[in-house]
């Protein structure tokens, strides 16, 4: 059998053989002049070929404490006392030399404990032979080796470990040692035929085209290590949601509308039957525009119908708002406050179009707000209308259920609401499982006859609904501050999880 | 929208039932209110602007009793005759022409009733009365003055004791110092005379719409009250008076007529016994109801729902019914409003969803479809999309970019100096974004595809959107070659033949700015190395390069016209 091994692998096996078939990783590392981690990785590789085996042994390392080191040099205090007293048989404590005061009391206590002698009235009397015990032999052993493994201690010295530990002369630390041992197959390989392969870290074009890759081994990487960060290019997470919403509308058969950001009051408010003194039209809520201050109104016929519907309800069975409608007010420009102006513009060009048709918009709208945690002065809104002579409330509820299901909210419920341009009007609440509560998400309704008749020329129930996707995006990405939607923090843009529904 | 507070005990008394808060929490929103919050004493609900008649616990209870079927049909209010007269002075015409009055006697006044009167008045003022401009209400203790009452005008040196004051002050003083004078004085500004309501002995009741006098103050001992309602619109003043009068009648108050003598022609004539609790009648067809709701309700069911919403019906003939609308309902303009109430009584939660099985084709606009393509190309070129604000300010838009300010769409009423104009190009918005991300990891390559707003006299609104693409790359190695490579790749993918002309642009380093021209001579935009002074202005420390191009030019070249009227990809146009 022929073994393909790298140069390093062969070296490792040879060292192992030389050390009698077993050695610790640390020892091999020092001989190979590699780090222990490298050797361990190398050994792991070879072990996969069955040439060696790895095992880890748990052991304890014993070393001397500072006090232990002192005694190793000078002898235990009781030994030093015994030696001095032996010469004189009886010795007064005050005559003891080479002992610190604290050592004297320790020494005398142990002298008595070891029954080497007695202490009476300040005098030490040694009785008999003070034989060298295992504790002294253990200290000597550790002192000569620097440190010893618990497992390598001769059994007769084991009992001394506890004694010295109690005297705080030794320290015991847990250690684990990795051992590599040559297997039978490994021994065979060393005796047999080995093909030495070059080890490479990078696969190069040269290796591929020359075919030399067949004769090399690839250095194994630590695949668990993280790599560098890519400077990502991707769509904004807000765009992902907007695109998704757009796709839902298209799937449901809606055509996209678009129109100017700078709108006239006529399309933004008057055509939608919002009375000219409505609070939403206040300077406090709407951005009016200084330049250009006025826009052009559409054809006179439409303008007159809108005027009539506001002033007296025109001829459609309404009493209207009953006030004097101001043409100049209607010409004023503003930044559109909702996407509903797009619906109004669309209705006005549908006169000769075959019904049913459905439209949607996903566009920016503007409100006169000072941006804070819960407000933005510009944000996206999405809205859809269904222009169908046979449409009704049941359909509206049906479309809403379907729409919100596709947006990821299978549970939607409805309650009465108010908008100046729809009647009946609905508030849509969806169940949000992450918060375990119902969240107001959208407004819906059927456009009032006062809106539809002047624009479309006939009175049919136009279904409409809309929402600001901001709420949904914030719920999904767990954002607490609306401004995060417009701040474009690159970290957030790069790391926000992909939008999936 | 106004939020009212209702004491639970008081509400239970008004309805005549013990009402667990959980029941109200689920039922009241289904009448058309938003539940705001509740505690052990009561609850708060938001009342929609079309239902000012529900701005009081009395009005709320009236609607609720119908909704749960406890009391059906139109509430009957008896209006008794009296000898109270009001004389209106011709001079009020210019200042605050409309006025209407009434008396309500024997009100079982207590703390709750008093609180409710004050709350109703306040909430009507901010909502339906348009901050007292369109109409305002004064409530007075009838027993504290001597009728007949005169509605007249005074000059600014006229003195009286305003509510909760211990001394007389002049009208001028009230306008300058009293909080209400300061807040609402603008309504009377410029006339030189001020409306005053006074009694037969010259005792002041009120100075509408600013403040009542202290002499006729209503308190818990008041039993009989006199109400004035003045304003600029006859319909509004009359509606407001009806709402407040009927709500007091719900408490058990007795309504008395007040004879008002106008020295000019009014919708009520020259002598009128107010309040005007006349009933509005609206013709409703069963067909219309069922067409809108998509249901097959019978006339009996429709009538039941109408009664529950506190309407009466007369002259029910076959498919049609004449619906009587109570005088406090100010929102019924068209039969569709009755249909909504029928739907509410039927229950929004009972409406079965049903999608018609009719084919309609859908589609994105060309503009969005093309924009999406361009965004994907930019992402492929390693750029991060950003979506920045259309609103900006001349400093960021021009000055920081080393450009002389040009005319742009400018706001009339900005709230912050940060947002005063609409952007006319995208690059400053990208610079601002990079400026906010200074502490983030580099390299940073960002782009945006979105609208700018350009002044255009020929367009209907005087300005139009233009869809643009801009990108900026900033890092220590950024140079012209990088951005040129990006533009080359992009325009190659978009299949545009072009060449780059040298030119000048203050935002870029001289000699490192190029203008992109198509082979047909159209200027698509520019690219270059951004001027270090611009970088300094935005606090950027790395060289930056960028480009901006007009996508609508490209769409025109491709025959994808950006004209909104043709924008519906698969539409009927």
PDB file of C-alpha atoms in Angstrom, chain B residues 316-572:
ATOM      1  CA  UNK B 316     -92.550  54.208   2.588  1.00  0.00           C
ATOM      2  CA  UNK B 317     -93.857  53.346  -0.864  1.00  0.00           C
ATOM      3  CA  UNK B 318     -92.640  50.150  -2.507  1.00  0.00           C
ATOM      4  CA  UNK B 319     -88.951  50.577  -3.195  1.00  0.00           C
ATOM      5  CA  UNK B 320     -88.607  54.061  -1.797  1.00  0.00           C
ATOM      6  CA  UNK B 321     -88.709  55.539   1.666  1.00  0.00           C
ATOM      7  CA  UNK B 322     -88.584  59.106   2.906  1.00  0.00           C
ATOM      8  CA  UNK B 323     -86.119  59.231   5.787  1.00  0.00           C
ATOM      9  CA  UNK B 324     -86.436  61.855   8.507  1.00  0.00           C
ATOM     10  CA  UNK B 325     -83.067  63.065   9.765  1.00  0.00           C
ATOM     11  CA  UNK B 326     -82.913  64.538  13.274  1.00  0.00           C
ATOM     12  CA  UNK B 327     -81.833  68.174  13.555  1.00  0.00           C
ATOM     13  CA  UNK B 328     -78.596  67.336  15.372  1.00  0.00           C
ATOM     14  CA  UNK B 329     -77.292  65.244  12.473  1.00  0.00           C
ATOM     15  CA  UNK B 330     -75.229  67.686  10.432  1.00  0.00           C
ATOM     16  CA  UNK B 331     -73.528  65.141   8.169  1.00  0.00           C
ATOM     17  CA  UNK B 332     -76.317  63.885   5.963  1.00  0.00           C
ATOM     18  CA  UNK B 333     -75.732  65.366   2.517  1.00  0.00           C
ATOM     19  CA  UNK B 334     -76.737  62.543   0.212  1.00  0.00           C
ATOM     20  CA  UNK B 335     -78.596  59.199   0.517  1.00  0.00           C
ATOM     21  CA  UNK B 336     -75.129  57.556   0.544  1.00  0.00           C
ATOM     22  CA  UNK B 337     -74.703  58.895   4.088  1.00  0.00           C
ATOM     23  CA  UNK B 338     -77.785  56.950   5.140  1.00  0.00           C
ATOM     24  CA  UNK B 339     -76.406  53.852   3.433  1.00  0.00           C
ATOM     25  CA  UNK B 340     -73.291  54.083   5.599  1.00  0.00           C
ATOM     26  CA  UNK B 341     -75.437  54.285   8.716  1.00  0.00           C
ATOM     27  CA  UNK B 342     -77.422  51.270   7.550  1.00  0.00           C
ATOM     28  CA  UNK B 343     -74.121  49.411   7.063  1.00  0.00           C
ATOM     29  CA  UNK B 344     -73.049  50.427  10.577  1.00  0.00           C
ATOM     30  CA  UNK B 345     -76.304  49.177  12.066  1.00  0.00           C
ATOM     31  CA  UNK B 346     -76.033  45.989   9.991  1.00  0.00           C
ATOM     32  CA  UNK B 347     -72.494  45.579  11.334  1.00  0.00           C
ATOM     33  CA  UNK B 348     -69.268  46.007   9.344  1.00  0.00           C
ATOM     34  CA  UNK B 349     -68.150  42.680  10.774  1.00  0.00           C
ATOM     35  CA  UNK B 350     -71.113  40.916   9.151  1.00  0.00           C
ATOM     36  CA  UNK B 351     -70.214  41.938   5.603  1.00  0.00           C
ATOM     37  CA  UNK B 352     -69.099  38.850   3.687  1.00  0.00           C
ATOM     38  CA  UNK B 353     -65.958  39.306   1.573  1.00  0.00           C
ATOM     39  CA  UNK B 354     -66.512  38.645  -2.102  1.00  0.00           C
ATOM     40  CA  UNK B 355     -64.126  39.302  -4.991  1.00  0.00           C
ATOM     41  CA  UNK B 356     -65.776  39.611  -8.390  1.00  0.00           C
ATOM     42  CA  UNK B 357     -64.483  37.086 -10.880  1.00  0.00           C
ATOM     43  CA  UNK B 358     -63.865  39.593 -13.630  1.00  0.00           C
ATOM     44  CA  UNK B 359     -60.585  39.874 -15.466  1.00  0.00           C
ATOM     45  CA  UNK B 360     -58.696  43.158 -15.426  1.00  0.00           C
ATOM     46  CA  UNK B 361     -55.125  43.468 -16.611  1.00  0.00           C
ATOM     47  CA  UNK B 362     -52.577  45.055 -14.339  1.00  0.00           C
ATOM     48  CA  UNK B 363     -49.208  46.621 -14.952  1.00  0.00           C
ATOM     49  CA  UNK B 364     -46.473  48.851 -13.670  1.00  0.00           C
ATOM     50  CA  UNK B 365     -45.856  52.212 -15.257  1.00  0.00           C
ATOM     51  CA  UNK B 366     -43.027  52.421 -17.778  1.00  0.00           C
ATOM     52  CA  UNK B 367     -41.297  54.880 -15.518  1.00  0.00           C
ATOM     53  CA  UNK B 368     -41.258  52.522 -12.533  1.00  0.00           C
ATOM     54  CA  UNK B 369     -40.435  49.507 -14.632  1.00  0.00           C
ATOM     55  CA  UNK B 370     -37.481  51.292 -16.191  1.00  0.00           C
ATOM     56  CA  UNK B 371     -36.381  52.705 -12.832  1.00  0.00           C
ATOM     57  CA  UNK B 372     -36.368  49.186 -11.365  1.00  0.00           C
ATOM     58  CA  UNK B 373     -34.136  47.958 -14.192  1.00  0.00           C
ATOM     59  CA  UNK B 374     -31.688  50.796 -13.652  1.00  0.00           C
ATOM     60  CA  UNK B 375     -31.613  50.145  -9.903  1.00  0.00           C
ATOM     61  CA  UNK B 376     -30.750  46.504 -10.497  1.00  0.00           C
ATOM     62  CA  UNK B 377     -27.902  47.474 -12.818  1.00  0.00           C
ATOM     63  CA  UNK B 378     -26.541  49.881 -10.200  1.00  0.00           C
ATOM     64  CA  UNK B 379     -26.769  47.216  -7.503  1.00  0.00           C
ATOM     65  CA  UNK B 380     -24.845  44.876  -9.798  1.00  0.00           C
ATOM     66  CA  UNK B 381     -22.168  47.534 -10.124  1.00  0.00           C
ATOM     67  CA  UNK B 382     -21.758  47.412  -6.352  1.00  0.00           C
ATOM     68  CA  UNK B 383     -23.771  50.464  -5.330  1.00  0.00           C
ATOM     69  CA  UNK B 384     -26.072  50.637  -2.309  1.00  0.00           C
ATOM     70  CA  UNK B 385     -29.471  52.186  -2.950  1.00  0.00           C
ATOM     71  CA  UNK B 386     -30.612  55.064  -0.745  1.00  0.00           C
ATOM     72  CA  UNK B 387     -33.988  56.823  -0.698  1.00  0.00           C
ATOM     73  CA  UNK B 388     -33.577  60.440   0.360  1.00  0.00           C
ATOM     74  CA  UNK B 389     -36.010  63.300   0.893  1.00  0.00           C
ATOM     75  CA  UNK B 390     -37.348  65.414  -1.956  1.00  0.00           C
ATOM     76  CA  UNK B 391     -37.447  68.334   0.449  1.00  0.00           C
ATOM     77  CA  UNK B 392     -34.192  70.081   1.193  1.00  0.00           C
ATOM     78  CA  UNK B 393     -32.839  73.625   1.594  1.00  0.00           C
ATOM     79  CA  UNK B 394     -30.914  76.044  -0.631  1.00  0.00           C
ATOM     80  CA  UNK B 395     -27.766  75.638   1.425  1.00  0.00           C
ATOM     81  CA  UNK B 396     -27.449  71.905   0.843  1.00  0.00           C
ATOM     82  CA  UNK B 397     -28.839  72.098  -2.677  1.00  0.00           C
ATOM     83  CA  UNK B 398     -26.610  74.885  -3.979  1.00  0.00           C
ATOM     84  CA  UNK B 399     -24.242  76.627  -1.599  1.00  0.00           C
ATOM     85  CA  UNK B 400     -22.600  73.524  -0.150  1.00  0.00           C
ATOM     86  CA  UNK B 401     -22.244  72.303  -3.749  1.00  0.00           C
ATOM     87  CA  UNK B 402     -20.518  75.600  -4.717  1.00  0.00           C
ATOM     88  CA  UNK B 403     -23.390  76.642  -6.964  1.00  0.00           C
ATOM     89  CA  UNK B 404     -25.235  79.959  -7.119  1.00  0.00           C
ATOM     90  CA  UNK B 405     -28.842  79.425  -5.939  1.00  0.00           C
ATOM     91  CA  UNK B 406     -31.282  78.989  -8.815  1.00  0.00           C
ATOM     92  CA  UNK B 407     -35.091  79.255  -8.788  1.00  0.00           C
ATOM     93  CA  UNK B 408     -36.654  76.075  -7.465  1.00  0.00           C
ATOM     94  CA  UNK B 409     -39.991  75.000  -6.007  1.00  0.00           C
ATOM     95  CA  UNK B 410     -40.139  76.825  -2.700  1.00  0.00           C
ATOM     96  CA  UNK B 411     -42.496  76.173   0.207  1.00  0.00           C
ATOM     97  CA  UNK B 412     -44.830  78.885   1.467  1.00  0.00           C
ATOM     98  CA  UNK B 413     -44.994  77.602   5.048  1.00  0.00           C
ATOM     99  CA  UNK B 414     -42.003  75.438   5.962  1.00  0.00           C
ATOM    100  CA  UNK B 415     -41.826  74.187   9.553  1.00  0.00           C
ATOM    101  CA  UNK B 416     -38.055  73.856   9.736  1.00  0.00           C
ATOM    102  CA  UNK B 417     -35.195  75.563   7.893  1.00  0.00           C
ATOM    103  CA  UNK B 418     -33.989  72.083   6.971  1.00  0.00           C
ATOM    104  CA  UNK B 419     -36.911  71.604   4.552  1.00  0.00           C
ATOM    105  CA  UNK B 420     -37.782  74.683   2.523  1.00  0.00           C
ATOM    106  CA  UNK B 421     -37.442  73.752  -1.156  1.00  0.00           C
ATOM    107  CA  UNK B 422     -37.801  70.752  -3.470  1.00  0.00           C
ATOM    108  CA  UNK B 423     -34.579  69.298  -4.815  1.00  0.00           C
ATOM    109  CA  UNK B 424     -33.784  70.034  -8.449  1.00  0.00           C
ATOM    110  CA  UNK B 425     -30.956  67.478  -8.585  1.00  0.00           C
ATOM    111  CA  UNK B 426     -30.069  64.376  -6.612  1.00  0.00           C
ATOM    112  CA  UNK B 427     -26.368  64.628  -5.929  1.00  0.00           C
ATOM    113  CA  UNK B 428     -26.610  66.990  -2.924  1.00  0.00           C
ATOM    114  CA  UNK B 429     -28.956  64.466  -1.265  1.00  0.00           C
ATOM    115  CA  UNK B 430     -26.340  61.754  -1.729  1.00  0.00           C
ATOM    116  CA  UNK B 431     -23.646  64.028  -0.276  1.00  0.00           C
ATOM    117  CA  UNK B 432     -25.876  64.670   2.722  1.00  0.00           C
ATOM    118  CA  UNK B 433     -26.379  60.925   3.161  1.00  0.00           C
ATOM    119  CA  UNK B 434     -22.612  60.286   3.052  1.00  0.00           C
ATOM    120  CA  UNK B 435     -22.159  63.075   5.544  1.00  0.00           C
ATOM    121  CA  UNK B 436     -24.494  61.258   7.960  1.00  0.00           C
ATOM    122  CA  UNK B 437     -22.536  58.024   7.484  1.00  0.00           C
ATOM    123  CA  UNK B 438     -19.041  59.355   8.161  1.00  0.00           C
ATOM    124  CA  UNK B 439     -18.529  56.935  11.030  1.00  0.00           C
ATOM    125  CA  UNK B 440     -19.576  53.900   8.952  1.00  0.00           C
ATOM    126  CA  UNK B 441     -17.338  51.463   7.131  1.00  0.00           C
ATOM    127  CA  UNK B 442     -15.706  52.540   3.844  1.00  0.00           C
ATOM    128  CA  UNK B 443     -15.730  52.234   0.880  1.00  0.00           C
ATOM    129  CA  UNK B 444     -19.217  53.687   0.516  1.00  0.00           C
ATOM    130  CA  UNK B 445     -20.868  53.571  -2.886  1.00  0.00           C
ATOM    131  CA  UNK B 446     -24.448  54.829  -2.954  1.00  0.00           C
ATOM    132  CA  UNK B 447     -27.027  55.685  -5.600  1.00  0.00           C
ATOM    133  CA  UNK B 448     -30.588  56.874  -5.901  1.00  0.00           C
ATOM    134  CA  UNK B 449     -33.167  56.647  -8.672  1.00  0.00           C
ATOM    135  CA  UNK B 450     -35.963  59.039  -7.906  1.00  0.00           C
ATOM    136  CA  UNK B 451     -37.780  62.241  -8.772  1.00  0.00           C
ATOM    137  CA  UNK B 452     -36.549  65.794  -8.608  1.00  0.00           C
ATOM    138  CA  UNK B 453     -38.954  68.687  -9.159  1.00  0.00           C
ATOM    139  CA  UNK B 454     -38.212  71.234 -11.863  1.00  0.00           C
ATOM    140  CA  UNK B 455     -39.992  74.539 -12.413  1.00  0.00           C
ATOM    141  CA  UNK B 456     -41.766  74.459 -15.767  1.00  0.00           C
ATOM    142  CA  UNK B 457     -44.149  77.198 -16.866  1.00  0.00           C
ATOM    143  CA  UNK B 458     -45.613  74.969 -19.546  1.00  0.00           C
ATOM    144  CA  UNK B 459     -46.726  72.287 -17.151  1.00  0.00           C
ATOM    145  CA  UNK B 460     -50.179  72.356 -15.582  1.00  0.00           C
ATOM    146  CA  UNK B 461     -48.995  72.924 -12.038  1.00  0.00           C
ATOM    147  CA  UNK B 462     -45.976  75.102 -12.917  1.00  0.00           C
ATOM    148  CA  UNK B 463     -43.495  72.363 -12.114  1.00  0.00           C
ATOM    149  CA  UNK B 464     -42.907  68.767 -13.050  1.00  0.00           C
ATOM    150  CA  UNK B 465     -41.192  65.642 -11.743  1.00  0.00           C
ATOM    151  CA  UNK B 466     -38.041  64.460 -13.488  1.00  0.00           C
ATOM    152  CA  UNK B 467     -36.776  60.947 -12.814  1.00  0.00           C
ATOM    153  CA  UNK B 468     -33.027  60.954 -12.317  1.00  0.00           C
ATOM    154  CA  UNK B 469     -30.196  58.637 -11.364  1.00  0.00           C
ATOM    155  CA  UNK B 470     -27.215  59.779  -9.314  1.00  0.00           C
ATOM    156  CA  UNK B 471     -24.395  57.852  -7.691  1.00  0.00           C
ATOM    157  CA  UNK B 472     -21.399  58.732  -5.556  1.00  0.00           C
ATOM    158  CA  UNK B 473     -18.444  56.575  -4.548  1.00  0.00           C
ATOM    159  CA  UNK B 474     -16.244  57.648  -1.666  1.00  0.00           C
ATOM    160  CA  UNK B 475     -13.126  55.935  -0.312  1.00  0.00           C
ATOM    161  CA  UNK B 476      -9.406  56.563  -0.167  1.00  0.00           C
ATOM    162  CA  UNK B 477      -8.795  55.353  -3.749  1.00  0.00           C
ATOM    163  CA  UNK B 478     -11.798  56.939  -5.480  1.00  0.00           C
ATOM    164  CA  UNK B 479     -10.894  58.613  -8.757  1.00  0.00           C
ATOM    165  CA  UNK B 480     -12.295  59.654 -12.118  1.00  0.00           C
ATOM    166  CA  UNK B 481     -11.364  56.326 -13.689  1.00  0.00           C
ATOM    167  CA  UNK B 482     -13.629  54.483 -11.258  1.00  0.00           C
ATOM    168  CA  UNK B 483     -16.725  56.538 -11.960  1.00  0.00           C
ATOM    169  CA  UNK B 484     -16.015  56.633 -15.683  1.00  0.00           C
ATOM    170  CA  UNK B 485     -15.891  52.827 -15.613  1.00  0.00           C
ATOM    171  CA  UNK B 486     -19.274  52.746 -13.849  1.00  0.00           C
ATOM    172  CA  UNK B 487     -20.870  55.127 -16.367  1.00  0.00           C
ATOM    173  CA  UNK B 488     -19.384  53.161 -19.253  1.00  0.00           C
ATOM    174  CA  UNK B 489     -20.741  49.883 -17.917  1.00  0.00           C
ATOM    175  CA  UNK B 490     -24.180  51.335 -17.100  1.00  0.00           C
ATOM    176  CA  UNK B 491     -24.730  53.022 -20.450  1.00  0.00           C
ATOM    177  CA  UNK B 492     -23.415  49.985 -22.271  1.00  0.00           C
ATOM    178  CA  UNK B 493     -26.014  47.838 -20.486  1.00  0.00           C
ATOM    179  CA  UNK B 494     -28.724  50.426 -21.224  1.00  0.00           C
ATOM    180  CA  UNK B 495     -27.577  50.327 -24.857  1.00  0.00           C
ATOM    181  CA  UNK B 496     -26.850  54.042 -25.192  1.00  0.00           C
ATOM    182  CA  UNK B 497     -24.161  55.338 -27.564  1.00  0.00           C
ATOM    183  CA  UNK B 498     -22.444  58.321 -26.043  1.00  0.00           C
ATOM    184  CA  UNK B 499     -19.278  60.288 -25.688  1.00  0.00           C
ATOM    185  CA  UNK B 500     -17.932  62.462 -22.886  1.00  0.00           C
ATOM    186  CA  UNK B 501     -17.276  66.172 -23.440  1.00  0.00           C
ATOM    187  CA  UNK B 502     -15.058  68.181 -21.132  1.00  0.00           C
ATOM    188  CA  UNK B 503     -16.790  71.099 -19.454  1.00  0.00           C
ATOM    189  CA  UNK B 504     -17.128  73.098 -16.266  1.00  0.00           C
ATOM    190  CA  UNK B 505     -19.152  72.500 -13.130  1.00  0.00           C
ATOM    191  CA  UNK B 506     -18.349  74.188  -9.791  1.00  0.00           C
ATOM    192  CA  UNK B 507     -19.135  71.042  -7.792  1.00  0.00           C
ATOM    193  CA  UNK B 508     -16.313  69.153  -9.478  1.00  0.00           C
ATOM    194  CA  UNK B 509     -12.551  69.519  -9.836  1.00  0.00           C
ATOM    195  CA  UNK B 510     -11.716  71.526 -12.936  1.00  0.00           C
ATOM    196  CA  UNK B 511     -10.525  69.228 -15.717  1.00  0.00           C
ATOM    197  CA  UNK B 512     -12.024  66.170 -14.043  1.00  0.00           C
ATOM    198  CA  UNK B 513     -15.662  66.766 -15.009  1.00  0.00           C
ATOM    199  CA  UNK B 514     -17.241  65.364 -18.138  1.00  0.00           C
ATOM    200  CA  UNK B 515     -20.654  65.834 -19.743  1.00  0.00           C
ATOM    201  CA  UNK B 516     -22.374  62.792 -21.167  1.00  0.00           C
ATOM    202  CA  UNK B 517     -23.715  63.411 -24.673  1.00  0.00           C
ATOM    203  CA  UNK B 518     -25.570  60.904 -26.794  1.00  0.00           C
ATOM    204  CA  UNK B 519     -24.719  60.486 -30.435  1.00  0.00           C
ATOM    205  CA  UNK B 520     -27.991  62.318 -31.163  1.00  0.00           C
ATOM    206  CA  UNK B 521     -26.703  65.343 -29.257  1.00  0.00           C
ATOM    207  CA  UNK B 522     -28.756  64.978 -26.091  1.00  0.00           C
ATOM    208  CA  UNK B 523     -27.060  65.933 -22.818  1.00  0.00           C
ATOM    209  CA  UNK B 524     -27.739  63.057 -20.432  1.00  0.00           C
ATOM    210  CA  UNK B 525     -25.822  64.350 -17.432  1.00  0.00           C
ATOM    211  CA  UNK B 526     -22.324  64.573 -16.031  1.00  0.00           C
ATOM    212  CA  UNK B 527     -19.680  62.724 -14.076  1.00  0.00           C
ATOM    213  CA  UNK B 528     -16.506  63.699 -12.279  1.00  0.00           C
ATOM    214  CA  UNK B 529     -14.344  64.049  -9.206  1.00  0.00           C
ATOM    215  CA  UNK B 530     -16.106  66.084  -6.540  1.00  0.00           C
ATOM    216  CA  UNK B 531     -14.453  69.353  -5.540  1.00  0.00           C
ATOM    217  CA  UNK B 532     -12.561  69.184  -2.201  1.00  0.00           C
ATOM    218  CA  UNK B 533     -14.399  72.274  -0.970  1.00  0.00           C
ATOM    219  CA  UNK B 534     -17.692  70.414  -1.455  1.00  0.00           C
ATOM    220  CA  UNK B 535     -16.234  67.470   0.471  1.00  0.00           C
ATOM    221  CA  UNK B 536     -15.214  69.860   3.222  1.00  0.00           C
ATOM    222  CA  UNK B 537     -18.709  71.366   3.288  1.00  0.00           C
ATOM    223  CA  UNK B 538     -20.184  67.930   3.925  1.00  0.00           C
ATOM    224  CA  UNK B 539     -17.434  66.914   6.351  1.00  0.00           C
ATOM    225  CA  UNK B 540     -16.116  64.129   4.092  1.00  0.00           C
ATOM    226  CA  UNK B 541     -12.475  63.100   4.297  1.00  0.00           C
ATOM    227  CA  UNK B 542     -12.154  60.729   1.354  1.00  0.00           C
ATOM    228  CA  UNK B 543     -11.964  61.567  -2.338  1.00  0.00           C
ATOM    229  CA  UNK B 544     -15.400  61.157  -3.886  1.00  0.00           C
ATOM    230  CA  UNK B 545     -16.559  60.694  -7.436  1.00  0.00           C
ATOM    231  CA  UNK B 546     -20.053  60.676  -8.841  1.00  0.00           C
ATOM    232  CA  UNK B 547     -22.429  61.105 -11.719  1.00  0.00           C
ATOM    233  CA  UNK B 548     -26.006  62.172 -12.320  1.00  0.00           C
ATOM    234  CA  UNK B 549     -28.112  61.436 -15.373  1.00  0.00           C
ATOM    235  CA  UNK B 550     -31.624  62.164 -16.534  1.00  0.00           C
ATOM    236  CA  UNK B 551     -33.422  58.848 -16.958  1.00  0.00           C
ATOM    237  CA  UNK B 552     -36.345  60.386 -18.822  1.00  0.00           C
ATOM    238  CA  UNK B 553     -34.011  61.323 -21.709  1.00  0.00           C
ATOM    239  CA  UNK B 554     -32.965  57.700 -21.902  1.00  0.00           C
ATOM    240  CA  UNK B 555     -36.583  56.539 -21.759  1.00  0.00           C
ATOM    241  CA  UNK B 556     -37.402  58.902 -24.612  1.00  0.00           C
ATOM    242  CA  UNK B 557     -34.517  57.480 -26.625  1.00  0.00           C
ATOM    243  CA  UNK B 558     -35.929  54.018 -25.973  1.00  0.00           C
ATOM    244  CA  UNK B 559     -39.470  55.071 -26.901  1.00  0.00           C
ATOM    245  CA  UNK B 560     -40.620  54.607 -23.288  1.00  0.00           C
ATOM    246  CA  UNK B 561     -42.115  58.054 -22.988  1.00  0.00           C
ATOM    247  CA  UNK B 562     -42.250  59.357 -19.428  1.00  0.00           C
ATOM    248  CA  UNK B 563     -45.495  61.220 -20.132  1.00  0.00           C
ATOM    249  CA  UNK B 564     -47.889  60.119 -17.356  1.00  0.00           C
ATOM    250  CA  UNK B 565     -50.804  59.870 -19.762  1.00  0.00           C
ATOM    251  CA  UNK B 566     -48.996  57.185 -21.687  1.00  0.00           C
ATOM    252  CA  UNK B 567     -47.372  55.640 -18.673  1.00  0.00           C
ATOM    253  CA  UNK B 568     -49.791  52.793 -18.097  1.00  0.00           C
ATOM    254  CA  UNK B 569     -47.899  49.887 -19.481  1.00  0.00           C
ATOM    255  CA  UNK B 570     -50.791  47.593 -20.130  1.00  0.00           C
ATOM    256  CA  UNK B 571     -53.545  50.070 -19.554  1.00  0.00           C
ATOM    257  CA  UNK B 572     -56.513  51.092 -21.567  1.00  0.00           C
TER     258      UNK B 572
END
